[in-house]
Amino acid sequence: MLVSVYRYNPDVDKAPYMQDMEVAIPEGRDLMILDVLAIMKEQDPTLAYRRSCREGVCGSDGMNMNGKNGLACITSISQVVKGGKLVLRPLPGLPVIRDLVVDMSMFYKQYEKIRPYLINDMPAPAIERIQSPEDREKLDGLYECILCACCSTACPSFWWNPDKFIGPSGLLQAYRFLVDSRDTATVERLADLDDPFSVFRCRGIMNCVSVCPKGLNPTRAIGHIRNMLLQRAT
Amino acid sequence: MVMSVTSFGRSGVYDWMVQRVSAVVLAAYVLFILGYLVASPDLTYEAWKGLFSNACVRIFSLGALVSLGAHAWVGLWTISTDYLKNGVVRFLCQALCGAVMFVYFVWGIEILWGL
């Protein structure tokens, strides 16, 4: 199979380029893209990419495969390759450190902005803060985010304003804490989001939903945040 | 919170609401005008002038004009902050858009009440 991979080593290369490599895929096997990368790295040990758990849990190997973001470890060749060619690029919109490795500082900065931790100004109980099963259910579809950045880097609003727009991943997490019955900082959290960029730069094109490897729906969470902001303002 | 001095209401929720409400007004106005044109196959200049002599139609038209200005400002402000990264160019573009909308507004009043 022909694989075209994005290469850029800022110490050596003046500009990024695409390198074509012929990769021998074992007969009758539908390898994951991460396995294809491992074969490629044997051919060319200078190829750089991130990986860790190799089972879709850590979110390290997010990349753009034939035009669509996803995790290389849980995306098979048959899912993305049409016409016998695979094109691998780094996640779009973030600065490239080397080859398929991107600098995720901006992504984490936005995540940090939403204060991704429980804030509760009530005295701590002796054992734990109790939450009803119904309230706990509200966190389903939100807490599962693994911060792989596939969604935010598929979002044009995040490409144009990565310093101002929180992005789908950060907003999914923002709603996770807004809706948590144990969190008491809802008013402050909403006040932080009520500007023309943080939430409202979302135009609802749903690229985030299309690419999320965990099947989550950031657009729905953003809609919930927008409704909370509207209720707060009316 | 991200501060932006050039946005319409300096609040995301306010701009969002302005854009939705103005869109409803514009849609209603378009339907009204289309409905009138369909219902008047033999439209004459006198009938058209008579329509806009009605105070309610003038107020509705002015409302649609204000809605157009507000809707266009929020939309163009969003587009300019997406694509124009040079602050001076962006500000000049926004100023031009604002000036054009102001001209349309004043000109619209002159047309509506100058008939």
mmCIF file of C-alpha atoms in Angstrom:
data_model
loop_
_atom_site.group_PDB
_atom_site.id
_atom_site.type_symbol
_atom_site.label_atom_id
_atom_site.label_comp_id
_atom_site.label_asym_id
_atom_site.label_seq_id
_atom_site.Cartn_x
_atom_site.Cartn_y
_atom_site.Cartn_z
ATOM 1 C CA MET A 1 0.000 0.000 0.000
ATOM 2 C CA LEU A 2 1.208 3.474 -0.864
ATOM 3 C CA VAL A 3 1.430 5.764 2.163
ATOM 4 C CA SER A 4 2.073 9.461 1.816
ATOM 5 C CA VAL A 5 3.220 10.901 5.125
ATOM 6 C CA TYR A 6 3.817 14.505 6.222
ATOM 7 C CA ARG A 7 7.456 15.051 7.112
ATOM 8 C CA TYR A 8 9.003 18.037 8.788
ATOM 9 C CA ASN A 9 12.102 18.243 10.922
ATOM 10 C CA PRO A 10 12.677 21.946 11.682
ATOM 11 C CA ASP A 11 16.382 21.271 12.411
ATOM 12 C CA VAL A 12 16.958 19.952 8.884
ATOM 13 C CA ASP A 13 14.044 20.860 6.587
ATOM 14 C CA LYS A 14 13.326 24.335 5.308
ATOM 15 C CA ALA A 15 9.688 23.448 4.673
ATOM 16 C CA PRO A 16 7.378 20.491 5.289
ATOM 17 C CA TYR A 17 6.984 17.926 2.498
ATOM 18 C CA MET A 18 5.041 14.730 1.785
ATOM 19 C CA GLN A 19 7.073 11.526 1.645
ATOM 20 C CA ASP A 20 5.736 8.523 -0.271
ATOM 21 C CA MET A 21 6.489 5.111 1.185
ATOM 22 C CA GLU A 22 5.477 1.664 -0.073
ATOM 23 C CA VAL A 23 4.331 -0.391 2.916
ATOM 24 C CA ALA A 24 3.909 -4.170 2.726
ATOM 25 C CA ILE A 25 0.614 -5.073 4.436
ATOM 26 C CA PRO A 26 0.387 -8.754 5.517
ATOM 27 C CA GLU A 27 -2.032 -10.636 3.252
ATOM 28 C CA GLY A 28 -5.621 -10.796 4.495
ATOM 29 C CA ARG A 29 -5.085 -8.512 7.485
ATOM 30 C CA ASP A 30 -6.819 -5.227 8.216
ATOM 31 C CA LEU A 31 -4.152 -3.460 10.270
ATOM 32 C CA MET A 32 -4.739 -0.406 12.396
ATOM 33 C CA ILE A 33 -3.069 2.767 11.108
ATOM 34 C CA LEU A 34 -0.774 2.730 14.159
ATOM 35 C CA ASP A 35 0.492 -0.704 13.043
ATOM 36 C CA VAL A 36 1.128 0.728 9.577
ATOM 37 C CA LEU A 37 3.138 3.530 11.217
ATOM 38 C CA ALA A 38 5.160 0.936 13.156
ATOM 39 C CA ILE A 39 6.071 -0.812 9.879
ATOM 40 C CA MET A 40 6.979 2.566 8.362
ATOM 41 C CA LYS A 41 9.174 3.401 11.348
ATOM 42 C CA GLU A 42 11.076 0.168 10.801
ATOM 43 C CA GLN A 43 11.771 1.324 7.240
ATOM 44 C CA ASP A 44 12.616 4.883 8.294
ATOM 45 C CA PRO A 45 13.460 5.270 12.013
ATOM 46 C CA THR A 46 13.482 9.072 11.723
ATOM 47 C CA LEU A 47 9.673 9.148 11.388
ATOM 48 C CA ALA A 48 8.164 10.761 14.518
ATOM 49 C CA TYR A 49 4.665 10.233 15.928
ATOM 50 C CA ARG A 50 3.081 9.993 19.378
ATOM 51 C CA ARG A 51 1.503 6.847 20.797
ATOM 52 C CA SER A 52 1.047 5.221 24.167
ATOM 53 C CA CYS A 53 -1.839 2.914 25.085
ATOM 54 C CA ARG A 54 -2.517 1.660 21.506
ATOM 55 C CA GLU A 55 -6.179 1.020 22.408
ATOM 56 C CA GLY A 56 -7.986 4.365 22.117
ATOM 57 C CA VAL A 57 -7.745 5.359 25.762
ATOM 58 C CA CYS A 58 -4.812 7.767 26.074
ATOM 59 C CA GLY A 59 -5.540 9.983 23.050
ATOM 60 C CA SER A 60 -1.866 10.337 22.077
ATOM 61 C CA ASP A 61 -2.000 9.273 18.445
ATOM 62 C CA GLY A 62 -4.591 11.692 17.096
ATOM 63 C CA MET A 63 -3.789 12.492 13.476
ATOM 64 C CA ASN A 64 -5.362 13.247 10.126
ATOM 65 C CA MET A 65 -5.856 10.094 8.064
ATOM 66 C CA ASN A 66 -7.030 10.550 4.474
ATOM 67 C CA GLY A 67 -8.509 13.914 5.432
ATOM 68 C CA LYS A 68 -10.297 12.906 8.622
ATOM 69 C CA ASN A 69 -9.029 13.244 12.172
ATOM 70 C CA GLY A 70 -8.995 10.171 14.376
ATOM 71 C CA LEU A 71 -6.906 7.932 16.605
ATOM 72 C CA ALA A 72 -4.455 5.831 14.594
ATOM 73 C CA CYS A 73 -4.639 2.960 17.069
ATOM 74 C CA ILE A 74 -8.376 2.307 16.652
ATOM 75 C CA THR A 75 -8.738 3.243 12.990
ATOM 76 C CA SER A 76 -8.286 0.354 10.566
ATOM 77 C CA ILE A 77 -7.008 0.599 6.998
ATOM 78 C CA SER A 78 -10.411 -0.446 5.640
ATOM 79 C CA GLN A 79 -12.088 2.447 7.462
ATOM 80 C CA VAL A 80 -10.041 5.188 5.808
ATOM 81 C CA VAL A 81 -8.280 3.861 2.715
ATOM 82 C CA LYS A 82 -10.167 4.137 -0.561
ATOM 83 C CA GLY A 83 -8.253 3.542 -3.774
ATOM 84 C CA GLY A 84 -5.200 1.976 -2.172
ATOM 85 C CA LYS A 85 -3.536 5.165 -0.901
ATOM 86 C CA LEU A 86 -3.200 6.414 2.660
ATOM 87 C CA VAL A 87 -2.316 10.044 3.397
ATOM 88 C CA LEU A 88 -1.161 10.812 6.937
ATOM 89 C CA ARG A 89 -0.896 14.370 8.211
ATOM 90 C CA PRO A 90 -0.594 15.902 11.678
ATOM 91 C CA LEU A 91 -3.727 17.290 13.356
ATOM 92 C CA PRO A 92 -4.632 20.445 11.393
ATOM 93 C CA GLY A 93 -4.308 23.937 12.826
ATOM 94 C CA LEU A 94 -1.686 23.282 15.510
ATOM 95 C CA PRO A 95 2.029 24.075 15.139
ATOM 96 C CA VAL A 96 4.046 21.035 14.034
ATOM 97 C CA ILE A 97 6.955 20.068 16.271
ATOM 98 C CA ARG A 98 8.120 17.267 14.005
ATOM 99 C CA ASP A 99 6.441 15.008 11.410
ATOM 100 C CA LEU A 100 3.101 13.929 12.949
ATOM 101 C CA VAL A 101 3.795 15.470 16.375
ATOM 102 C CA VAL A 102 1.994 18.752 17.076
ATOM 103 C CA ASP A 103 2.371 21.346 19.815
ATOM 104 C CA MET A 104 -0.857 21.100 21.845
ATOM 105 C CA SER A 105 -0.116 24.053 24.168
ATOM 106 C CA MET A 106 -2.969 26.156 22.767
ATOM 107 C CA PHE A 107 -5.403 23.259 23.108
ATOM 108 C CA TYR A 108 -4.435 22.723 26.760
ATOM 109 C CA LYS A 109 -4.560 26.472 27.443
ATOM 110 C CA GLN A 110 -8.205 26.507 26.392
ATOM 111 C CA TYR A 111 -8.862 23.427 28.522
ATOM 112 C CA GLU A 112 -7.234 25.147 31.494
ATOM 113 C CA LYS A 113 -9.441 28.217 30.981
ATOM 114 C CA ILE A 114 -12.645 26.335 31.764
ATOM 115 C CA ARG A 115 -11.253 25.286 35.164
ATOM 116 C CA PRO A 116 -11.636 21.535 34.643
ATOM 117 C CA TYR A 117 -12.087 20.581 38.279
ATOM 118 C CA LEU A 118 -14.918 20.593 40.799
ATOM 119 C CA ILE A 119 -15.377 23.871 42.651
ATOM 120 C CA ASN A 120 -17.436 23.603 45.807
ATOM 121 C CA ASP A 121 -17.431 26.271 48.504
ATOM 122 C CA MET A 122 -19.522 24.209 50.942
ATOM 123 C CA PRO A 123 -17.756 22.557 53.919
ATOM 124 C CA ALA A 124 -16.424 19.153 52.911
ATOM 125 C CA PRO A 125 -18.536 16.283 54.306
ATOM 126 C CA ALA A 126 -16.945 13.577 56.452
ATOM 127 C CA ILE A 127 -16.822 10.968 53.689
ATOM 128 C CA GLU A 128 -17.838 12.216 50.253
ATOM 129 C CA ARG A 129 -20.149 14.554 48.363
ATOM 130 C CA ILE A 130 -23.256 12.515 47.583
ATOM 131 C CA GLN A 131 -24.687 12.588 44.074
ATOM 132 C CA SER A 132 -27.976 10.961 43.035
ATOM 133 C CA PRO A 133 -27.903 8.394 40.196
ATOM 134 C CA GLU A 134 -30.028 10.832 38.120
ATOM 135 C CA ASP A 135 -27.497 13.647 38.589
ATOM 136 C CA ARG A 136 -24.633 11.265 37.859
ATOM 137 C CA GLU A 137 -26.329 10.241 34.615
ATOM 138 C CA LYS A 138 -26.092 13.844 33.400
ATOM 139 C CA LEU A 139 -22.310 13.427 33.167
ATOM 140 C CA ASP A 140 -22.579 10.522 30.716
ATOM 141 C CA GLY A 141 -21.376 11.505 27.260
ATOM 142 C CA LEU A 142 -19.220 14.251 28.782
ATOM 143 C CA TYR A 143 -16.697 12.738 31.196
ATOM 144 C CA GLU A 144 -15.475 10.201 28.615
ATOM 145 C CA CYS A 145 -13.461 12.823 26.693
ATOM 146 C CA ILE A 146 -9.792 11.788 26.498
ATOM 147 C CA LEU A 147 -8.454 15.161 25.241
ATOM 148 C CA CYS A 148 -7.073 13.731 22.008
ATOM 149 C CA ALA A 149 -7.805 17.076 20.251
ATOM 150 C CA CYS A 150 -9.323 15.378 17.178
ATOM 151 C CA CYS A 151 -12.477 17.494 17.522
ATOM 152 C CA SER A 152 -10.942 20.906 18.214
ATOM 153 C CA THR A 153 -8.423 20.538 15.379
ATOM 154 C CA ALA A 154 -11.245 19.608 12.972
ATOM 155 C CA CYS A 155 -13.077 22.839 13.832
ATOM 156 C CA PRO A 156 -12.533 25.863 11.529
ATOM 157 C CA SER A 157 -13.548 28.235 14.346
ATOM 158 C CA PHE A 158 -10.685 26.807 16.415
ATOM 159 C CA TRP A 159 -8.282 27.100 13.448
ATOM 160 C CA TRP A 160 -9.033 30.817 13.070
ATOM 161 C CA ASN A 161 -9.190 31.717 16.774
ATOM 162 C CA PRO A 162 -7.326 29.083 18.820
ATOM 163 C CA ASP A 163 -6.441 31.741 21.401
ATOM 164 C CA LYS A 164 -10.034 32.911 21.955
ATOM 165 C CA PHE A 165 -12.475 30.108 21.078
ATOM 166 C CA ILE A 166 -12.479 27.387 23.747
ATOM 167 C CA GLY A 167 -13.104 24.707 21.125
ATOM 168 C CA PRO A 168 -15.411 21.691 21.192
ATOM 169 C CA SER A 169 -13.284 19.618 23.547
ATOM 170 C CA GLY A 170 -12.935 22.373 26.148
ATOM 171 C CA LEU A 171 -16.625 23.249 25.906
ATOM 172 C CA LEU A 172 -17.654 19.608 26.338
ATOM 173 C CA GLN A 173 -15.621 19.646 29.547
ATOM 174 C CA ALA A 174 -17.024 23.044 30.530
ATOM 175 C CA TYR A 175 -20.547 21.618 30.351
ATOM 176 C CA ARG A 176 -19.412 18.538 32.267
ATOM 177 C CA PHE A 177 -18.676 20.827 35.252
ATOM 178 C CA LEU A 178 -21.615 23.198 34.658
ATOM 179 C CA VAL A 179 -24.068 20.303 34.884
ATOM 180 C CA ASP A 180 -22.363 18.571 37.817
ATOM 181 C CA SER A 181 -24.679 18.784 40.850
ATOM 182 C CA ARG A 182 -21.662 18.930 43.181
ATOM 183 C CA ASP A 183 -20.199 22.052 41.567
ATOM 184 C CA THR A 184 -21.233 25.412 43.069
ATOM 185 C CA ALA A 185 -19.419 27.758 40.655
ATOM 186 C CA THR A 186 -22.042 27.630 37.853
ATOM 187 C CA VAL A 187 -22.640 31.406 37.882
ATOM 188 C CA GLU A 188 -18.924 32.240 37.719
ATOM 189 C CA ARG A 189 -18.297 29.602 35.046
ATOM 190 C CA LEU A 190 -21.103 31.014 32.873
ATOM 191 C CA ALA A 191 -19.867 34.587 33.381
ATOM 192 C CA ASP A 192 -16.448 33.488 32.067
ATOM 193 C CA LEU A 193 -18.048 32.080 28.900
ATOM 194 C CA ASP A 194 -20.358 34.979 28.014
ATOM 195 C CA ASP A 195 -18.276 36.749 25.393
ATOM 196 C CA PRO A 196 -18.506 36.670 21.583
ATOM 197 C CA PHE A 197 -15.649 34.153 21.229
ATOM 198 C CA SER A 198 -15.464 31.504 23.958
ATOM 199 C CA VAL A 199 -18.735 29.698 23.137
ATOM 200 C CA PHE A 200 -20.495 31.690 20.430
ATOM 201 C CA ARG A 201 -17.780 31.238 17.804
ATOM 202 C CA CYS A 202 -19.256 27.748 17.329
ATOM 203 C CA ARG A 203 -21.243 27.811 14.069
ATOM 204 C CA GLY A 204 -22.662 24.326 14.598
ATOM 205 C CA ILE A 205 -21.044 22.629 11.601
ATOM 206 C CA MET A 206 -20.552 19.484 13.713
ATOM 207 C CA ASN A 207 -17.110 18.445 12.442
ATOM 208 C CA CYS A 208 -16.393 17.678 16.099
ATOM 209 C CA VAL A 209 -19.220 15.136 16.271
ATOM 210 C CA SER A 210 -18.143 13.602 12.970
ATOM 211 C CA VAL A 211 -14.561 12.921 14.102
ATOM 212 C CA CYS A 212 -14.817 12.187 17.849
ATOM 213 C CA PRO A 213 -13.242 8.734 18.303
ATOM 214 C CA LYS A 214 -15.237 8.227 21.514
ATOM 215 C CA GLY A 215 -18.586 8.982 19.825
ATOM 216 C CA LEU A 216 -19.252 12.078 21.944
ATOM 217 C CA ASN A 217 -21.340 15.090 20.902
ATOM 218 C CA PRO A 218 -19.651 18.433 21.728
ATOM 219 C CA THR A 219 -22.190 20.357 19.590
ATOM 220 C CA ARG A 220 -25.016 19.213 21.878
ATOM 221 C CA ALA A 221 -23.010 20.252 24.962
ATOM 222 C CA ILE A 222 -22.357 23.668 23.382
ATOM 223 C CA GLY A 223 -26.103 23.987 22.748
ATOM 224 C CA HIS A 224 -26.771 23.262 26.429
ATOM 225 C CA ILE A 225 -24.215 25.917 27.480
ATOM 226 C CA ARG A 226 -25.841 28.423 25.105
ATOM 227 C CA ASN A 227 -29.247 27.675 26.664
ATOM 228 C CA MET A 228 -27.808 28.143 30.167
ATOM 229 C CA LEU A 229 -26.315 31.496 29.104
ATOM 230 C CA LEU A 230 -29.657 32.534 27.601
ATOM 231 C CA GLN A 231 -31.573 31.577 30.749
ATOM 232 C CA ARG A 232 -29.047 33.460 32.841
ATOM 233 C CA ALA A 233 -29.472 36.573 30.680
ATOM 234 C CA THR A 234 -33.278 36.584 30.515
ATOM 235 C CA MET B 1 -13.496 35.893 29.313
ATOM 236 C CA VAL B 2 -12.285 37.251 25.978
ATOM 237 C CA MET B 3 -12.770 41.007 25.701
ATOM 238 C CA SER B 4 -13.655 42.576 22.364
ATOM 239 C CA VAL B 5 -14.437 46.251 22.092
ATOM 240 C CA THR B 6 -15.718 46.126 18.501
ATOM 241 C CA SER B 7 -18.416 43.473 18.876
ATOM 242 C CA PHE B 8 -22.043 44.598 18.729
ATOM 243 C CA GLY B 9 -23.043 44.084 22.344
ATOM 244 C CA ARG B 10 -19.746 42.911 23.868
ATOM 245 C CA SER B 11 -21.672 39.847 25.062
ATOM 246 C CA GLY B 12 -21.873 36.621 23.113
ATOM 247 C CA VAL B 13 -25.429 35.923 24.197
ATOM 248 C CA TYR B 14 -26.538 39.460 23.253
ATOM 249 C CA ASP B 15 -25.002 39.263 19.766
ATOM 250 C CA TRP B 16 -26.485 35.798 19.314
ATOM 251 C CA MET B 17 -29.950 37.026 20.283
ATOM 252 C CA VAL B 18 -29.672 40.126 18.064
ATOM 253 C CA GLN B 19 -28.773 37.940 15.097
ATOM 254 C CA ARG B 20 -31.711 35.557 15.686
ATOM 255 C CA VAL B 21 -34.332 38.252 16.315
ATOM 256 C CA SER B 22 -33.172 40.341 13.333
ATOM 257 C CA ALA B 23 -33.298 37.209 11.151
ATOM 258 C CA VAL B 24 -36.938 36.632 12.150
ATOM 259 C CA VAL B 25 -37.838 40.274 11.355
ATOM 260 C CA LEU B 26 -36.072 40.064 7.974
ATOM 261 C CA ALA B 27 -37.790 36.762 7.128
ATOM 262 C CA ALA B 28 -41.192 38.240 8.049
ATOM 263 C CA TYR B 29 -40.493 41.333 5.926
ATOM 264 C CA VAL B 30 -39.406 39.296 2.903
ATOM 265 C CA LEU B 31 -42.555 37.152 3.195
ATOM 266 C CA PHE B 32 -44.688 40.293 3.480
ATOM 267 C CA ILE B 33 -43.186 41.922 0.378
ATOM 268 C CA LEU B 34 -43.276 38.653 -1.627
ATOM 269 C CA GLY B 35 -46.868 38.078 -0.520
ATOM 270 C CA TYR B 36 -47.822 41.597 -1.615
ATOM 271 C CA LEU B 37 -46.125 41.166 -4.998
ATOM 272 C CA VAL B 38 -47.817 37.799 -5.601
ATOM 273 C CA ALA B 39 -51.199 39.201 -4.554
ATOM 274 C CA SER B 40 -50.812 42.238 -6.823
ATOM 275 C CA PRO B 41 -50.134 40.959 -10.361
ATOM 276 C CA ASP B 42 -51.068 44.314 -11.948
ATOM 277 C CA LEU B 43 -48.931 46.424 -9.662
ATOM 278 C CA THR B 44 -48.808 50.123 -10.526
ATOM 279 C CA TYR B 45 -46.551 52.895 -9.267
ATOM 280 C CA GLU B 46 -49.507 54.483 -7.424
ATOM 281 C CA ALA B 47 -50.336 51.219 -5.630
ATOM 282 C CA TRP B 48 -46.660 50.696 -4.657
ATOM 283 C CA LYS B 49 -46.452 54.295 -3.403
ATOM 284 C CA GLY B 50 -49.738 53.831 -1.571
ATOM 285 C CA LEU B 51 -48.355 50.771 0.204
ATOM 286 C CA PHE B 52 -45.369 52.730 1.509
ATOM 287 C CA SER B 53 -47.538 55.696 2.473
ATOM 288 C CA ASN B 54 -49.017 53.488 5.181
ATOM 289 C CA ALA B 55 -47.360 54.296 8.525
ATOM 290 C CA CYS B 56 -47.363 50.631 9.593
ATOM 291 C CA VAL B 57 -45.512 49.590 6.410
ATOM 292 C CA ARG B 58 -42.999 52.393 6.923
ATOM 293 C CA ILE B 59 -42.373 51.322 10.514
ATOM 294 C CA PHE B 60 -42.087 47.662 9.426
ATOM 295 C CA SER B 61 -39.683 48.694 6.626
ATOM 296 C CA LEU B 62 -37.573 50.732 9.041
ATOM 297 C CA GLY B 63 -37.581 47.790 11.473
ATOM 298 C CA ALA B 64 -36.359 45.547 8.645
ATOM 299 C CA LEU B 65 -33.653 48.077 7.764
ATOM 300 C CA VAL B 66 -32.448 48.289 11.369
ATOM 301 C CA SER B 67 -32.523 44.473 11.530
ATOM 302 C CA LEU B 68 -30.492 44.282 8.323
ATOM 303 C CA GLY B 69 -27.871 46.618 9.771
ATOM 304 C CA ALA B 70 -27.629 44.744 13.087
ATOM 305 C CA HIS B 71 -27.655 41.321 11.405
ATOM 306 C CA ALA B 72 -25.014 42.347 8.893
ATOM 307 C CA TRP B 73 -22.824 43.896 11.589
ATOM 308 C CA VAL B 74 -22.804 40.775 13.762
ATOM 309 C CA GLY B 75 -22.180 38.568 10.716
ATOM 310 C CA LEU B 76 -19.465 40.683 9.139
ATOM 311 C CA TRP B 77 -17.814 41.299 12.503
ATOM 312 C CA THR B 78 -17.640 37.522 12.984
ATOM 313 C CA ILE B 79 -16.195 36.985 9.498
ATOM 314 C CA SER B 80 -13.659 39.804 9.898
ATOM 315 C CA THR B 81 -12.441 38.488 13.263
ATOM 316 C CA ASP B 82 -12.066 35.032 11.703
ATOM 317 C CA TYR B 83 -10.159 35.913 8.560
ATOM 318 C CA LEU B 84 -8.511 39.326 9.014
ATOM 319 C CA LYS B 85 -5.617 38.830 11.386
ATOM 320 C CA ASN B 86 -4.015 42.232 10.894
ATOM 321 C CA GLY B 87 -5.589 44.536 13.482
ATOM 322 C CA VAL B 88 -5.433 47.696 11.358
ATOM 323 C CA VAL B 89 -6.901 46.012 8.264
ATOM 324 C CA ARG B 90 -9.619 44.416 10.405
ATOM 325 C CA PHE B 91 -10.545 47.717 12.072
ATOM 326 C CA LEU B 92 -10.651 49.552 8.719
ATOM 327 C CA CYS B 93 -12.849 46.831 7.226
ATOM 328 C CA GLN B 94 -15.204 46.944 10.226
ATOM 329 C CA ALA B 95 -15.309 50.757 10.058
ATOM 330 C CA LEU B 96 -16.180 50.565 6.342
ATOM 331 C CA CYS B 97 -18.960 48.040 7.047
ATOM 332 C CA GLY B 98 -20.303 50.249 9.857
ATOM 333 C CA ALA B 99 -20.213 53.342 7.626
ATOM 334 C CA VAL B 100 -22.026 51.532 4.779
ATOM 335 C CA MET B 101 -24.722 50.327 7.178
ATOM 336 C CA PHE B 102 -25.143 53.819 8.597
ATOM 337 C CA VAL B 103 -25.507 55.251 5.072
ATOM 338 C CA TYR B 104 -28.115 52.583 4.225
ATOM 339 C CA PHE B 105 -29.995 53.416 7.432
ATOM 340 C CA VAL B 106 -30.123 57.183 6.842
ATOM 341 C CA TRP B 107 -30.810 56.721 3.136
ATOM 342 C CA GLY B 108 -33.613 54.271 3.974
ATOM 343 C CA ILE B 109 -35.286 56.807 6.276
ATOM 344 C CA GLU B 110 -34.976 59.443 3.564
ATOM 345 C CA ILE B 111 -36.578 57.118 0.994
ATOM 346 C CA LEU B 112 -39.388 55.960 3.306
ATOM 347 C CA TRP B 113 -40.362 59.390 4.625
ATOM 348 C CA GLY B 114 -39.400 61.351 1.529
ATOM 349 C CA LEU B 115 -41.913 59.723 -0.761
#
